[in-house]
Coordinates of C-alpha atoms and ligand atoms in Angstrom, one line a residue:
M758 CA 7.7 14.1 7.5
S759 CA 6.6 13.6 4.0
C760 CA 3.5 12.6 2.1
G761 CA 2.2 9.2 3.2
H762 CA 5.1 7.7 5.0
S763 CA 6.0 8.9 8.4
P764 CA 8.8 7.6 10.6
D765 CA 7.8 5.9 13.8
T766 CA 9.0 6.3 17.3
A767 CA 10.9 3.2 18.3
N768 CA 9.7 1.5 21.4
P769 CA 11.0 -1.5 23.4
R770 CA 8.8 -3.9 21.5
E771 CA 10.1 -2.8 18.1
E772 CA 12.8 -5.4 17.9
T773 CA 10.3 -8.3 18.5
A774 CA 7.9 -7.0 15.9
M775 CA 10.5 -6.4 13.2
H776 CA 12.1 -9.7 13.9
D777 CA 8.7 -11.3 13.3
H778 CA 8.1 -10.1 9.8
R779 CA 11.8 -10.4 9.0
R780 CA 11.9 -14.0 10.1
L781 CA 8.7 -14.9 8.2
G782 CA 9.9 -12.9 5.2
R783 CA 13.0 -15.0 5.0
E784 CA 11.3 -18.3 5.9
L785 CA 8.6 -17.8 3.3
D786 CA 11.0 -16.6 0.7
L787 CA 9.3 -13.2 0.4
F788 CA 12.2 -10.8 0.7
D789 CA 15.7 -10.5 2.0
T790 CA 18.6 -8.2 2.3
D791 CA 22.3 -8.4 1.5
P792 CA 25.1 -6.4 3.0
L793 CA 26.5 -6.0 -0.5
I794 CA 23.4 -4.2 -1.7
G795 CA 23.2 -2.3 1.5
A796 CA 21.2 -1.8 4.8
G797 CA 17.6 -0.7 4.3
L798 CA 17.6 -1.8 0.7
P799 CA 15.6 -5.1 0.7
Y800 CA 15.0 -7.1 -2.4
W801 CA 11.9 -9.0 -3.2
L802 CA 12.0 -12.7 -4.0
P803 CA 9.5 -14.2 -6.5
D804 CA 6.8 -15.0 -3.9
G805 CA 7.1 -11.6 -2.3
A806 CA 7.1 -9.9 -5.6
T807 CA 3.8 -11.8 -6.4
V808 CA 2.2 -10.5 -3.2
R809 CA 3.4 -7.0 -4.0
H810 CA 2.2 -7.1 -7.6
A811 CA -1.3 -8.3 -6.5
L812 CA -1.4 -5.5 -3.9
E813 CA -0.3 -2.8 -6.4
E814 CA -2.8 -4.0 -9.0
Y815 CA -5.6 -3.9 -6.4
I816 CA -4.7 -0.3 -5.6
R817 CA -4.4 0.8 -9.2
A818 CA -7.8 -0.7 -10.1
A819 CA -9.4 0.9 -7.0
E820 CA -7.9 4.2 -8.0
R821 CA -9.1 3.9 -11.6
R822 CA -12.6 3.2 -10.4
A823 CA -12.5 6.2 -8.1
G824 CA -11.5 8.5 -11.0
Y825 CA -7.8 8.8 -10.5
R826 CA -5.4 8.9 -13.5
H827 CA -2.0 7.4 -13.1
V828 CA 1.3 9.1 -14.0
Y829 CA 5.0 8.2 -13.9
S830 CA 7.6 10.7 -12.7
P831 CA 11.4 10.3 -12.2
V832 CA 12.9 9.4 -8.8
L833 CA 15.4 12.3 -9.1
G834 CA 14.9 16.0 -9.2
K835 CA 17.0 19.1 -9.2
R836 CA 17.7 20.6 -5.8
E837 CA 15.8 23.7 -6.8
L838 CA 12.6 21.6 -7.1
Y839 CA 12.8 20.8 -3.3
E840 CA 13.9 24.3 -2.4
I841 CA 10.6 25.5 -4.0
S842 CA 8.5 22.8 -2.4
G843 CA 10.0 23.5 1.1
H844 CA 11.5 20.0 1.5
W845 CA 15.0 21.4 1.4
S846 CA 14.5 23.8 4.3
H847 CA 12.1 21.6 6.4
Y848 CA 13.0 18.1 5.6
S849 CA 16.7 17.9 4.4
D850 CA 17.7 15.8 7.5
D851 CA 15.8 12.9 5.9
M852 CA 17.1 13.4 2.4
F853 CA 20.1 11.9 0.7
P854 CA 22.9 14.3 -0.1
P855 CA 22.7 16.0 -3.5
M856 CA 24.7 14.6 -6.4
D857 CA 26.7 17.0 -8.6
L858 CA 25.8 16.6 -12.2
G859 CA 27.4 18.8 -14.8
G860 CA 27.2 22.0 -12.8
E861 CA 23.8 21.4 -11.2
Q862 CA 22.7 19.4 -8.2
V863 CA 20.1 16.6 -8.3
V864 CA 18.7 14.7 -5.3
L865 CA 16.9 11.4 -4.8
R866 CA 13.3 12.6 -4.1
P867 CA 12.0 12.5 -0.6
S868 CA 8.4 12.6 -1.8
L869 CA 6.4 12.6 -5.0
C870 CA 4.4 15.8 -4.3
P871 CA 6.8 18.3 -6.1
H872 CA 6.8 16.3 -9.3
H873 CA 3.0 16.0 -9.3
A874 CA 2.7 19.8 -8.7
V875 CA 4.9 20.4 -11.7
I876 CA 2.9 18.0 -13.8
F877 CA -0.3 19.8 -12.8
R878 CA 1.3 23.1 -13.7
S879 CA 2.5 21.8 -17.1
R880 CA -1.1 22.0 -18.6
A881 CA -3.7 24.7 -18.4
H882 CA -6.7 23.7 -16.2
S883 CA -10.2 25.0 -15.8
Y884 CA -12.6 24.5 -13.0
R885 CA -14.2 21.7 -15.1
D886 CA -11.1 19.6 -14.7
L887 CA -11.4 19.6 -10.9
P888 CA -11.1 17.6 -8.8
L889 CA -8.1 16.3 -10.8
R890 CA -6.9 13.1 -9.1
M891 CA -3.3 12.2 -10.0
A892 CA -1.9 8.9 -8.7
E893 CA 1.4 7.1 -8.9
L894 CA 3.0 4.1 -7.2
G895 CA 6.4 5.6 -7.2
A896 CA 9.8 5.3 -5.5
M897 CA 11.1 7.8 -3.0
Y898 CA 14.1 7.8 -0.7
R899 CA 14.9 8.5 2.9
S900 CA 18.3 8.7 4.5
E901 CA 17.5 6.6 7.6
L902 CA 20.4 6.0 9.9
S903 CA 21.8 2.5 9.5
G904 CA 21.1 1.8 13.2
V905 CA 17.3 1.7 12.8
L906 CA 17.1 -0.2 9.5
G907 CA 15.6 -3.6 9.2
G908 CA 13.2 -5.7 7.3
L909 CA 10.5 -3.8 5.4
T910 CA 9.5 -1.2 8.0
R911 CA 12.6 1.0 8.0
V912 CA 14.0 1.3 4.5
R913 CA 15.9 3.8 2.5
A914 CA 14.1 3.1 -0.8
I915 CA 10.4 3.3 -0.5
Q916 CA 7.6 2.5 -3.0
L917 CA 4.8 4.8 -2.1
N918 CA 1.1 4.4 -3.0
D919 CA 0.7 8.1 -3.5
A920 CA -1.9 10.5 -5.0
H921 CA -2.5 14.2 -5.1
I922 CA -6.0 15.6 -5.7
F923 CA -6.0 19.2 -7.0
C924 CA -9.4 20.7 -6.2
T925 CA -11.3 23.7 -5.1
L926 CA -11.8 24.6 -1.5
D927 CA -15.4 23.4 -1.7
Q928 CA -14.3 20.0 -2.9
V929 CA -11.8 19.2 -0.2
A930 CA -14.2 17.7 2.3
E931 CA -15.9 15.3 -0.2
E932 CA -12.5 14.2 -1.6
A933 CA -11.1 13.6 1.8
R934 CA -14.2 11.6 2.8
A935 CA -13.9 9.6 -0.4
A936 CA -10.3 8.8 0.4
L937 CA -11.3 7.6 3.9
G938 CA -13.8 5.3 2.2
M939 CA -11.2 3.8 -0.1
I940 CA -9.0 3.2 2.9
A941 CA -11.8 1.4 4.7
D942 CA -12.5 -0.7 1.6
A943 CA -8.9 -1.6 1.2
Y944 CA -8.6 -2.7 4.9
R945 CA -11.6 -5.0 4.4
A946 CA -10.0 -6.6 1.4
L947 CA -6.7 -6.9 3.1
G948 CA -8.2 -8.4 6.2
I949 CA -6.6 -5.8 8.5
T950 CA -8.1 -3.3 10.9
A951 CA -7.3 0.3 11.8
A952 CA -6.3 0.7 15.4
R953 CA -7.2 4.3 15.5
H954 CA -7.5 7.5 13.4
R955 CA -5.3 10.3 14.4
L956 CA -5.6 14.0 13.5
S957 CA -1.9 14.9 13.2
L958 CA -1.3 18.6 14.1
P959 CA 1.8 20.7 14.1
G960 CA 3.8 21.0 17.3
P961 CA 6.5 23.2 18.7
G962 CA 9.7 23.6 16.7
G963 CA 10.7 25.0 13.4
K964 CA 10.0 22.2 11.1
Y965 CA 6.5 23.5 10.0
V966 CA 5.9 26.2 7.5
A967 CA 5.0 29.4 9.2
A968 CA 1.5 30.3 8.0
P969 CA -1.0 30.4 10.9
E970 CA -4.1 31.2 8.8
M971 CA -3.3 28.3 6.4
W972 CA -2.9 25.9 9.3
R973 CA -6.1 27.1 10.9
R974 CA -8.1 26.5 7.7
S975 CA -6.7 23.1 6.9
V976 CA -7.1 21.8 10.5
A977 CA -10.7 23.0 10.4
L978 CA -11.3 21.1 7.2
L979 CA -9.9 17.8 8.4
T980 CA -11.6 18.1 11.8
R981 CA -14.9 18.5 9.9
V982 CA -14.2 15.5 7.8
L983 CA -13.4 13.4 10.8
D984 CA -16.4 14.7 12.8
D985 CA -18.8 13.9 9.9
S986 CA -17.3 10.5 9.4
G987 CA -18.3 9.3 12.9
L988 CA -14.9 7.7 13.3
P989 CA -13.4 8.1 16.7
Y990 CA -10.1 9.9 16.6
E991 CA -7.6 11.7 18.7
A992 CA -5.7 14.9 17.9
V993 CA -1.9 14.6 18.4
E994 CA 0.5 17.5 18.2
G995 CA 3.9 17.2 16.5
E996 CA 2.8 14.6 13.9
A997 CA 1.7 16.9 11.0
A998 CA 3.6 17.1 7.6
F999 CA 5.7 20.2 7.4
Y1000 CA 3.2 21.7 4.9
G1001 CA -0.1 20.7 6.6
P1002 CA -2.1 18.6 9.0
K1003 CA -3.0 15.0 8.3
I1004 CA -5.5 12.3 9.1
D1005 CA -3.4 9.3 9.8
V1006 CA -4.8 5.8 10.0
Q1007 CA -2.8 3.9 12.6
V1008 CA -2.3 0.1 12.7
V1009 CA -0.8 -2.0 15.4
D1010 CA 1.3 -5.1 14.8
P1011 CA 1.0 -8.3 16.9
A1012 CA 3.8 -7.0 19.2
G1013 CA 1.7 -3.9 20.0
R1014 CA 3.8 -1.5 17.9
E1015 CA 1.9 1.3 16.2
S1016 CA 2.6 2.8 12.9
T1017 CA 0.9 4.9 10.2
L1018 CA -0.2 3.1 7.1
S1019 CA -2.7 5.4 5.4
T1020 CA -3.0 9.2 5.3
V1021 CA -5.1 12.1 4.0
Q1022 CA -3.5 15.5 4.1
V1023 CA -4.6 19.0 3.2
D1024 CA -2.0 21.3 1.7
F1025 CA -2.3 25.0 0.9
H1026 CA 1.4 25.5 0.9
Q1027 CA 2.7 23.7 -2.2
P1028 CA 0.1 25.1 -4.5
E1029 CA 1.3 28.5 -3.4
R1030 CA 4.9 27.7 -3.8
F1031 CA 4.5 26.2 -7.3
D1032 CA 2.1 29.0 -8.2
L1033 CA -0.6 26.5 -9.3
D1034 CA -3.8 27.9 -10.8
Y1035 CA -6.9 27.0 -12.7
M1036 CA -9.4 29.1 -14.6
G1037 CA -12.6 29.6 -12.6
A1038 CA -16.2 29.9 -13.9
D1039 CA -15.7 33.6 -13.4
G1040 CA -12.9 33.7 -16.0
A1041 CA -10.3 34.5 -13.3
K1042 CA -7.4 32.5 -12.1
H1043 CA -7.8 30.6 -8.8
R1044 CA -5.4 28.6 -6.6
P1045 CA -6.3 24.9 -6.2
V1046 CA -5.9 23.1 -2.9
M1047 CA -3.8 20.0 -2.9
I1048 CA -4.9 16.8 -1.0
H1049 CA -2.2 14.3 -0.4
R1050 CA -3.5 10.8 0.2
S1051 CA -2.2 7.3 0.5
I1052 CA -4.5 4.2 0.8
I1053 CA -1.8 1.7 2.0
G1054 CA 1.2 4.0 2.5
S1055 CA 4.4 2.5 1.4
V1056 CA 4.2 -0.9 -0.2
E1057 CA 7.1 -2.1 2.0
R1058 CA 5.3 -1.2 5.3
A1059 CA 2.0 -2.5 4.0
V1060 CA 3.4 -5.9 3.2
A1061 CA 5.3 -6.0 6.5
H1062 CA 2.1 -5.4 8.3
L1063 CA 0.2 -8.0 6.2
I1064 CA 2.9 -10.6 6.9
E1065 CA 2.6 -10.0 10.6
A1066 CA -1.2 -9.6 10.7
H1067 CA -1.8 -12.9 8.9
G1068 CA 1.3 -14.8 10.0
G1069 CA 2.0 -15.4 6.3
A1070 CA -1.5 -16.8 5.6
F1071 CA -2.5 -14.0 3.1
P1072 CA -6.0 -13.6 1.8
A1073 CA -6.4 -15.8 -1.2
W1074 CA -6.2 -13.0 -3.7
L1075 CA -2.8 -12.0 -2.3
A1076 CA -1.3 -15.4 -1.7
P1077 CA 1.8 -16.2 -3.7
V1078 CA 0.4 -19.7 -4.4
Q1079 CA -3.4 -19.9 -4.3
L1080 CA -3.9 -23.5 -5.0
V1081 CA -1.7 -26.6 -4.5
A1082 CA -2.6 -29.7 -6.4
L1083 CA -1.9 -32.9 -4.3
P1084 CA -2.0 -36.1 -6.4
I1085 CA -2.2 -39.1 -4.1
S1086 CA 0.1 -41.1 -6.3
A1087 CA 2.1 -40.7 -9.5
N1088 CA -0.9 -42.1 -11.4
E1089 CA -2.8 -38.8 -10.7
L1090 CA 0.1 -36.6 -11.8
P1091 CA -1.2 -35.9 -15.3
T1092 CA -4.6 -34.8 -13.8
A1093 CA -2.8 -32.5 -11.4
Q1094 CA -0.7 -31.0 -14.2
A1095 CA -3.9 -30.4 -16.2
L1096 CA -5.5 -28.8 -13.1
V1097 CA -2.5 -26.4 -12.7
A1098 CA -2.8 -25.5 -16.4
R1099 CA -6.5 -24.8 -16.0
C1100 CA -5.7 -22.5 -13.0
A1101 CA -3.2 -20.6 -15.1
D1102 CA -5.8 -20.1 -17.8
L1103 CA -8.1 -18.7 -15.2
G1104 CA -5.4 -16.3 -13.8
L1105 CA -5.0 -18.4 -10.6
R1106 CA -1.6 -19.2 -9.2
A1107 CA -1.2 -22.9 -8.7
E1108 CA 1.5 -25.5 -8.3
I1109 CA 1.9 -29.2 -7.7
A1110 CA 3.2 -30.9 -4.6
E1111 CA 4.4 -34.2 -6.2
P1112 CA 4.0 -37.5 -4.4
E1113 CA 7.8 -37.9 -4.1
R1114 CA 7.9 -34.9 -1.8
G1115 CA 6.4 -37.0 1.0
T1116 CA 3.2 -38.4 2.4
L1117 CA -0.1 -36.6 1.7
G1118 CA -0.1 -35.4 5.3
A1119 CA 3.5 -34.1 5.1
R1120 CA 2.7 -32.3 1.8
I1121 CA -0.5 -30.7 3.3
R1122 CA 1.6 -29.5 6.3
E1123 CA 4.2 -28.0 3.9
A1124 CA 1.4 -26.2 2.0
R1125 CA -0.4 -25.1 5.2
L1126 CA -0.3 -21.4 4.1
V1127 CA -1.8 -22.1 0.7
P1128 CA -5.5 -21.3 0.8
Y1129 CA -6.7 -24.1 -1.4
Q1130 CA -5.4 -27.7 -1.3
A1131 CA -6.8 -29.9 -4.1
V1132 CA -6.4 -33.5 -3.3
I1133 CA -6.7 -35.8 -6.3
G1134 CA -7.0 -39.6 -5.8
A1135 CA -7.8 -42.2 -8.4
K1136 CA -11.6 -41.7 -8.1
E1137 CA -11.3 -37.9 -8.4
A1138 CA -9.0 -38.3 -11.4
V1139 CA -11.5 -40.4 -13.3
N1140 CA -14.5 -38.1 -12.5
D1141 CA -12.6 -34.8 -12.9
H1142 CA -13.4 -34.1 -9.3
I1143 CA -11.4 -32.5 -6.5
A1144 CA -11.5 -33.2 -2.8
L1145 CA -10.8 -29.7 -1.6
R1146 CA -9.2 -28.8 1.7
L1147 CA -9.2 -25.3 2.9
R1148 CA -6.3 -23.7 4.7
D1149 CA -8.4 -23.4 7.9
G1150 CA -8.8 -27.2 8.1
R1151 CA -12.2 -27.5 6.5
R1152 CA -12.7 -30.4 4.0
L1153 CA -15.2 -30.3 1.3
D1154 CA -16.9 -33.3 -0.3
P1155 CA -15.4 -34.1 -3.8
Q1156 CA -16.9 -31.8 -6.4
P1157 CA -16.4 -31.2 -10.1
A1158 CA -13.0 -29.4 -10.6
G1159 CA -14.6 -26.8 -12.9
D1160 CA -17.2 -25.8 -10.2
I1161 CA -14.4 -25.4 -7.6
L1162 CA -12.2 -23.3 -9.8
T1163 CA -15.1 -21.1 -10.8
R1164 CA -15.9 -20.5 -7.2
I1165 CA -12.3 -19.8 -6.2
R1166 CA -11.8 -17.4 -9.1
A1167 CA -15.0 -15.5 -8.1
L1168 CA -13.7 -15.1 -4.5
V1169 CA -10.3 -14.0 -5.7
A1170 CA -11.7 -11.5 -8.2
A1171 CA -13.9 -10.0 -5.4
H1172 CA -10.9 -9.7 -3.1
D1173 CA -12.9 -11.6 -0.6
T1174 CA -11.2 -12.6 2.6
A1175 CA -13.5 -15.6 3.1
L1176 CA -12.0 -18.8 1.8
W1177 CA -15.2 -20.4 0.7
D1178 CA -18.3 -18.8 2.2
H1179 CA -19.2 -16.4 5.0
D1180 CA -21.0 -18.5 7.6
G1181 CA -18.0 -20.8 8.2
E1182 CA -19.8 -23.8 6.7
A1183 CA -18.3 -26.0 4.1
A1184 CA -20.6 -25.9 1.1
Ligands
ZN605 ZN1 2.3 14.4 -1.3

């Protein structure tokens, strides 16, 4: 399996779980598929694209804060690139067949690692550049059989939250620890929990590169990181990447189906294959170690998990619509329109549920997944107040609209999962 996105073993509950996020995805207009585009090739509708964009921006900002630099690399590469990386001999069952192009063969990439290794190699590096953290939210492809495709969990085109850290052997433990910290922070913001941490080791069979000493060293490093972290974990054979062991963060969907979302991997193999080096303090060339890490794994699987974990009621910072303005009558429509415009100025996503769409009760039910429901009656319109209802049913006393928007914007900017406060009391 490849960096950050491992296939799962199907179990009897798979159908139920996949049906769940597929059903919600369609009902909530998040994503869909069309036989004309093809199986395993979902497209994102505007509301789904909004969730995805918010998620991707969160990841990019977190990576920038943690010292990562972002790159872009193409989704195709020459067959030779994957022969060097080892994908061709260890992973070709999961790759699309090569395309003949003017006498050479190119393939849709099965992972981003080889491109990043080549980018590292393209410039001279000294020990002062390390750890060099290279990140990309990039596309990769897997030739899944059509029988197992569905929704966002088994797809043929994958957007991977990927990064490779090129570092010295001494820096590996700290970098892996920091990546686990980023994963924990992201799970807090996303309102999801890790079911367990897994130390994924090689198993019997020929899909792993044969280098016993390399495996011994990399397993020892990751074991130390997990032991020091205090996190409970279990070691499982047969789940490693072909080039090295992994720490996998497992999540479980409401149907009890487990999958890997996040991963931290140590790799001595690809730096060797691509002949990567840096100039040490001693003036001699040294080989860097490569850490592969993904905070949320593939965007597709992460959003599938978020849909199922929250039943479509996303944390406010991720919600496609964060605030719905509910004018009691047509008289309050201009005030509601002005409120939506103020939200847009503040970077909040808001829309109006007009009175002609039904009674206030019916409109509130329709907007039940929207975190903030701003009711505007005649009195509120005159005073520039809002009677705010929260998605969880709490109702706040009418307050100045400006105060409410400031509060919502602060919660959204902090990626807070609390709708209003932390003690469950309406302010
Ligand atoms: Zn990788």
